[in-house]
Short mmCIF file of C-alpha atoms in Angstrom, two decimals:
data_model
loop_
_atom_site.label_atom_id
_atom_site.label_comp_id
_atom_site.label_asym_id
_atom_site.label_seq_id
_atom_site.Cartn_x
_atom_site.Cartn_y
_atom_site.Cartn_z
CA UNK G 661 0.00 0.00 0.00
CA UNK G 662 0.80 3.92 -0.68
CA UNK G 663 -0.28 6.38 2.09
CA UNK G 664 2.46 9.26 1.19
CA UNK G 665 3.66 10.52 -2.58
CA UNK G 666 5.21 13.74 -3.73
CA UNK G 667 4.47 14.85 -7.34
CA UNK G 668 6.39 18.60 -7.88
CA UNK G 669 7.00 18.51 -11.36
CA UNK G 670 5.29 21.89 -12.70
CA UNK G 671 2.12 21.64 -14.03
CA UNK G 672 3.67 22.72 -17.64
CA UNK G 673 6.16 19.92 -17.43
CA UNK G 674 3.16 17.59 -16.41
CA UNK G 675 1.06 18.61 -19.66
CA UNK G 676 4.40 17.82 -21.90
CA UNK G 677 5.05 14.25 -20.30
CA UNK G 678 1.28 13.04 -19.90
CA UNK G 679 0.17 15.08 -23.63
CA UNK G 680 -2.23 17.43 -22.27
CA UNK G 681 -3.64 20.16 -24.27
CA UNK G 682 -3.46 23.76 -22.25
CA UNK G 683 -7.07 24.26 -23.10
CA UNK G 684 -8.04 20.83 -20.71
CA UNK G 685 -5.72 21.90 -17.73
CA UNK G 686 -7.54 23.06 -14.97
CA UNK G 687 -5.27 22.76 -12.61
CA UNK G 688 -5.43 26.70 -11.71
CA UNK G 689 -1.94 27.65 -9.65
CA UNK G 690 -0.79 24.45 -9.08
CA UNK G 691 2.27 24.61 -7.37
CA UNK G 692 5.04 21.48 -6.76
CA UNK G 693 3.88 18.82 -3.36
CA UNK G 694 7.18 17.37 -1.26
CA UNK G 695 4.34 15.78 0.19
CA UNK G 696 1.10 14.55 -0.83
CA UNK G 697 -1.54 12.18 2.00
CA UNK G 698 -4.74 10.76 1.91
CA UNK G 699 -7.51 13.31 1.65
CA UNK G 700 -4.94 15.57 0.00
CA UNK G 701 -5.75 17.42 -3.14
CA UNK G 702 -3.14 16.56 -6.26
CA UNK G 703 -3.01 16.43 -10.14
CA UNK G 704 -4.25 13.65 -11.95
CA UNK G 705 -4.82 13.03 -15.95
CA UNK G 706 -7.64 11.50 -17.61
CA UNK G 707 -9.64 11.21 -20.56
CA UNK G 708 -13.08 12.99 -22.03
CA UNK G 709 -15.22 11.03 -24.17
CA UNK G 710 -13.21 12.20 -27.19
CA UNK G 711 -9.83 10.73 -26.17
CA UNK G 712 -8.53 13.87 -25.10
CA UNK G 713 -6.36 14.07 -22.14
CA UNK G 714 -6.95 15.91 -19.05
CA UNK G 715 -5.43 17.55 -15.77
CA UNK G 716 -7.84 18.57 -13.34
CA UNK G 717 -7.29 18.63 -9.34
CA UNK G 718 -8.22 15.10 -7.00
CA UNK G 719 -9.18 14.13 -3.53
CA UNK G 720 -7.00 11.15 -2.84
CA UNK G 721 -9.09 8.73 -1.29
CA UNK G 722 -12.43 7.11 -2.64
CA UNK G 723 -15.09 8.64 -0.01
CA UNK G 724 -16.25 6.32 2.05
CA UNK G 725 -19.41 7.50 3.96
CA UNK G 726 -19.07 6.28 8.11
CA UNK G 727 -21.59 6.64 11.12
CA UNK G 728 -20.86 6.97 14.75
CA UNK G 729 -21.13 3.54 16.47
CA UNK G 730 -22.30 5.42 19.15
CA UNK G 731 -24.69 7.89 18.20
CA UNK G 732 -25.99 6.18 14.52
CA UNK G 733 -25.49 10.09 13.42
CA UNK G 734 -22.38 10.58 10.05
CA UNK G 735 -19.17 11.25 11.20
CA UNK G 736 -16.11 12.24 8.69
CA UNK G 737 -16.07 9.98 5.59
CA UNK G 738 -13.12 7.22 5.13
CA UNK G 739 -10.93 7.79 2.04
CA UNK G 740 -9.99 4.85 0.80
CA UNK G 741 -6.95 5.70 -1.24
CA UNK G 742 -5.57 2.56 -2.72
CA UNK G 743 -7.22 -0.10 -4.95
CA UNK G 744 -5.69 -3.91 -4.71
CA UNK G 745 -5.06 -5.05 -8.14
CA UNK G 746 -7.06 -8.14 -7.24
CA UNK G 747 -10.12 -6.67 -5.87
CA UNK G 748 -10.65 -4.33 -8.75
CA UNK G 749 -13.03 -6.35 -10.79
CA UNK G 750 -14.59 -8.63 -7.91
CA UNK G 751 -15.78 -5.06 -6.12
CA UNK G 752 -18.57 -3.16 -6.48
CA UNK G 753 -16.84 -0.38 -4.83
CA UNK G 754 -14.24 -0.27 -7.46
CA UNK G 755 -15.36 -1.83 -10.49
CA UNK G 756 -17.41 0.67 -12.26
CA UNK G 757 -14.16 2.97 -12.02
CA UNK G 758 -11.68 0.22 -13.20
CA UNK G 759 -13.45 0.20 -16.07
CA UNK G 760 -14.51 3.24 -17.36
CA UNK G 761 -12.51 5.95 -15.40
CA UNK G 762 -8.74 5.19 -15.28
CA UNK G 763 -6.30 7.36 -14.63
CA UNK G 764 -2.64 8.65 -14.52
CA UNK G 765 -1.47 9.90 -11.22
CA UNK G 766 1.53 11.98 -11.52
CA UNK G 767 4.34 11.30 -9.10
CA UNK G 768 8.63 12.05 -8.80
CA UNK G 769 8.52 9.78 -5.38
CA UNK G 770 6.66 7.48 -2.80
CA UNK G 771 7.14 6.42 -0.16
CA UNK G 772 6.49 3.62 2.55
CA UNK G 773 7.21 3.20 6.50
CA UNK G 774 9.14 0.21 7.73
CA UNK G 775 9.27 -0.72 11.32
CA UNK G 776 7.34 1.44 13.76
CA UNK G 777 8.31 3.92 16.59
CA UNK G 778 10.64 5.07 15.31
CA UNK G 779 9.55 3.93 11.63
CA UNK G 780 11.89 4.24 8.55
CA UNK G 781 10.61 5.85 5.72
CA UNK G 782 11.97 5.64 2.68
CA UNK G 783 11.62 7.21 -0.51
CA UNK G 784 11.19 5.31 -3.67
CA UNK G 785 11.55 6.52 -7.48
CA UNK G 786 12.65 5.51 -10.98
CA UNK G 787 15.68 6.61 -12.81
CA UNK G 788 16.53 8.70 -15.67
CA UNK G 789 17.55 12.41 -15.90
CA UNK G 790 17.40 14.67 -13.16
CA UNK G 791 17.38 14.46 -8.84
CA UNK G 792 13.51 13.17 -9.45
CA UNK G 793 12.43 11.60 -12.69
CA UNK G 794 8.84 11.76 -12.93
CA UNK G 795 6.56 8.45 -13.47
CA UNK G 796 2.88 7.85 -13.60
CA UNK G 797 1.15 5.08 -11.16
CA UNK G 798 -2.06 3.71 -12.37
CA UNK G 799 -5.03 5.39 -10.89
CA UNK G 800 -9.04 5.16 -11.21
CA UNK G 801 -10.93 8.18 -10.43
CA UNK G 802 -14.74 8.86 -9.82
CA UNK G 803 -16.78 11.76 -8.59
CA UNK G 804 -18.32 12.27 -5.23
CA UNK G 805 -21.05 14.39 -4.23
CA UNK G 806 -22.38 14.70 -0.15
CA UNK G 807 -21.57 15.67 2.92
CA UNK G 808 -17.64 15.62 3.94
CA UNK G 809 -16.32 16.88 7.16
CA UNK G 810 -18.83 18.93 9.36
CA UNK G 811 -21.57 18.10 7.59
CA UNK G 812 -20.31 20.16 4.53
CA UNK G 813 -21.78 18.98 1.41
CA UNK G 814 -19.05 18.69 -1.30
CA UNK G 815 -18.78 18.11 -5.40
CA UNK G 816 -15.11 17.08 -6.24
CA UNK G 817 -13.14 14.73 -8.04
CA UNK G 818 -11.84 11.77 -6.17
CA UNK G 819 -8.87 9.24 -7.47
CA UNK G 820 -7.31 6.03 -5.74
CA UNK G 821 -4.10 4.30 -6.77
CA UNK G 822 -3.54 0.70 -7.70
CA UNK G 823 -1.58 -1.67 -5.84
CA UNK G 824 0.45 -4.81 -6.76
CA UNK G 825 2.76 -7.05 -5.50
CA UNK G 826 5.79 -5.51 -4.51
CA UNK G 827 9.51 -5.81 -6.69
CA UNK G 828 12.76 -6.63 -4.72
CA UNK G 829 13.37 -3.34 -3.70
CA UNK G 830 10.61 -2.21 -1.97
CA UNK G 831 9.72 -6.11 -0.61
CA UNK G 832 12.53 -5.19 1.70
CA UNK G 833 10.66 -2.15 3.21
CA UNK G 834 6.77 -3.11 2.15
CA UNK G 835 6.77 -7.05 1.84
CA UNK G 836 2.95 -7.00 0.55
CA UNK G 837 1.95 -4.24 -2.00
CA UNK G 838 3.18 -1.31 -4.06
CA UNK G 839 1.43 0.89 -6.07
CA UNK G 840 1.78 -0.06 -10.21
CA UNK G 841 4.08 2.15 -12.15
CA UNK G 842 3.47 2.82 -15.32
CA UNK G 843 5.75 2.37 -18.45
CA UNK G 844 5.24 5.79 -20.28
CA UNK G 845 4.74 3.45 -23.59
CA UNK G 846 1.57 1.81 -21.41
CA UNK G 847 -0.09 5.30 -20.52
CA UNK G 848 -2.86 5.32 -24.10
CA UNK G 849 -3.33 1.87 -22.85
CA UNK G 850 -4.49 2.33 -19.55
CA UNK G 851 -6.26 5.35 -20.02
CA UNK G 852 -8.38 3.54 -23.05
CA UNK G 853 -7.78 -0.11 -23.53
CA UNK G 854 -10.39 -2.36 -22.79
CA UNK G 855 -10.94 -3.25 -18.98
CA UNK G 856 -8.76 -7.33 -19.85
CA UNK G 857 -5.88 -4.70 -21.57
CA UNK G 858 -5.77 -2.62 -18.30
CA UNK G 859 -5.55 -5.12 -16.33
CA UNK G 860 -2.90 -6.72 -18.84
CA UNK G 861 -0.61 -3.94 -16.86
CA UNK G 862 -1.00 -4.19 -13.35
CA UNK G 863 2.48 -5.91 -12.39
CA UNK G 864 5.07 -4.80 -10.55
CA UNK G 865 7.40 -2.28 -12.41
CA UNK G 866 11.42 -3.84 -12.61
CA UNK G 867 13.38 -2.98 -9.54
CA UNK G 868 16.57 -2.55 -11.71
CA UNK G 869 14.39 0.69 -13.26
CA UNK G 870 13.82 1.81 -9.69
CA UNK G 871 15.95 3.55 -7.27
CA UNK G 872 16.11 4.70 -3.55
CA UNK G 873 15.90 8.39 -3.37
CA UNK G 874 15.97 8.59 0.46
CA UNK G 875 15.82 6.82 3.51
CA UNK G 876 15.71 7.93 7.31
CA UNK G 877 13.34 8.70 10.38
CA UNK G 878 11.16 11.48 10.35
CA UNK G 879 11.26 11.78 6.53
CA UNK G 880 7.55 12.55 5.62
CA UNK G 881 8.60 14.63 3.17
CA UNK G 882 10.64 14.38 -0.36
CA UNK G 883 13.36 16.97 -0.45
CA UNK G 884 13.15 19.16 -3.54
CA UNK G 885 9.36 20.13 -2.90
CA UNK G 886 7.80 23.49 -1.89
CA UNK G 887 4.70 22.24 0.29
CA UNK G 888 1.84 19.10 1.50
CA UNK G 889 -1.21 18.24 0.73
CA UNK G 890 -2.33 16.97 3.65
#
């Protein structure tokens, strides 16, 4: 599983690599996130009905609506922010979005914990040019309208990232899952092959591509970016 990811490429950069049109970027003043957690708001990229690629702002986390035990009365929603490969197309909660709202979810790092109190947390990537190369994880995305946090009643855009089985690198820190990173040549494919080609993809990505940016106590944050979405 993923519960921390820092995406601060620029948003122009992000419309170059992912082939995004200026006129479907609606990410306003997006700025460049060291850190990004669940309920955070970050970049993703779809697809209209046309084919044509878009950047628009996400919730990350699937809401999941909660009551009190106590008191029977709503209390703040669950985000479920990552999608097991193998429960994609066996849930109801995620199968309508598996297959007709995938995404790319634009990333230069994650990262998971190992150990607890104090846990390690280290910082995963791919190479290539640069301190950060920037990759794309598989996403699905789906809209979510109700209440969400004081009884606010919300309309936004939510995404969730799909997990795998982990490479050799990160089974050393995260023996169970890791989200799925794309190949750049796989992106057309997961944003519009059919649901069996999609799924086709979700393996882990080669741990000889993959590299440890940072490692330590404390480190909730990648170096490099300007602020959290938290």
């Amino acid at each position: 599983m993923c519960n921390l990811y820092s995406n601060t490429m620029a948003k122009e950069a992000m419309r170059q690599l992912f082939a995004v049109d200026a006129a479907h970027d609606a990410l306003g003043n997006a700025e460049p996130l060291s850190a990004i957690f669940p309920k955070g708001m970050a970049p993703i990229v779809g697809v209209n009905d046309d084919g044509a690629r878009w950047l628009r702002t996400a919730h990350w986390g699937f809401v999941m609506p909660q009551v009190s035990k106590r008191t029977g009365k709503p209390i703040q929603p669950k985000a479920v922010n990552n999608a097991r490969d193998d429960k994609l197309r066996m849930s109801g909660f995620w199968r309508n979005s598996f297959e007709e709202r995938r995404c790319l979810i634009p990333a230069t790092s994650f990262c998971e914990a190992k150990g607890r109190n104090p846990a390690t947390y280290v910082w995963f990537g791919v190479t290539g040019d640069g301190a950060r190369p920037p990759f794309a994880l598989a996403g699905v995305w789906r809209a979510y309208t109700g209440n969400y946090g004081g009884g606010e009643l919300r309309e936004m855009m939510t995404s969730s990232m799909v997990t795998s089985t982990p490479n050799e690198l990160v089974r050393e820190t995260h023996p169970d899952r890791m989200p799925v990173i794309l190949d750049p040549a796989d992106y057309e494919q997961w944003l519009m092959g059919t649901p069996d080609e999609a799924f086709a993809l979700l393996k882990p990505f080669p741990s000889e591509r993959m590299v440890i940016h940072q490692s330590g106590e404390d480190m909730k944050s990648d170096r490099g970016g300007l602020r959290t979405a938290e």
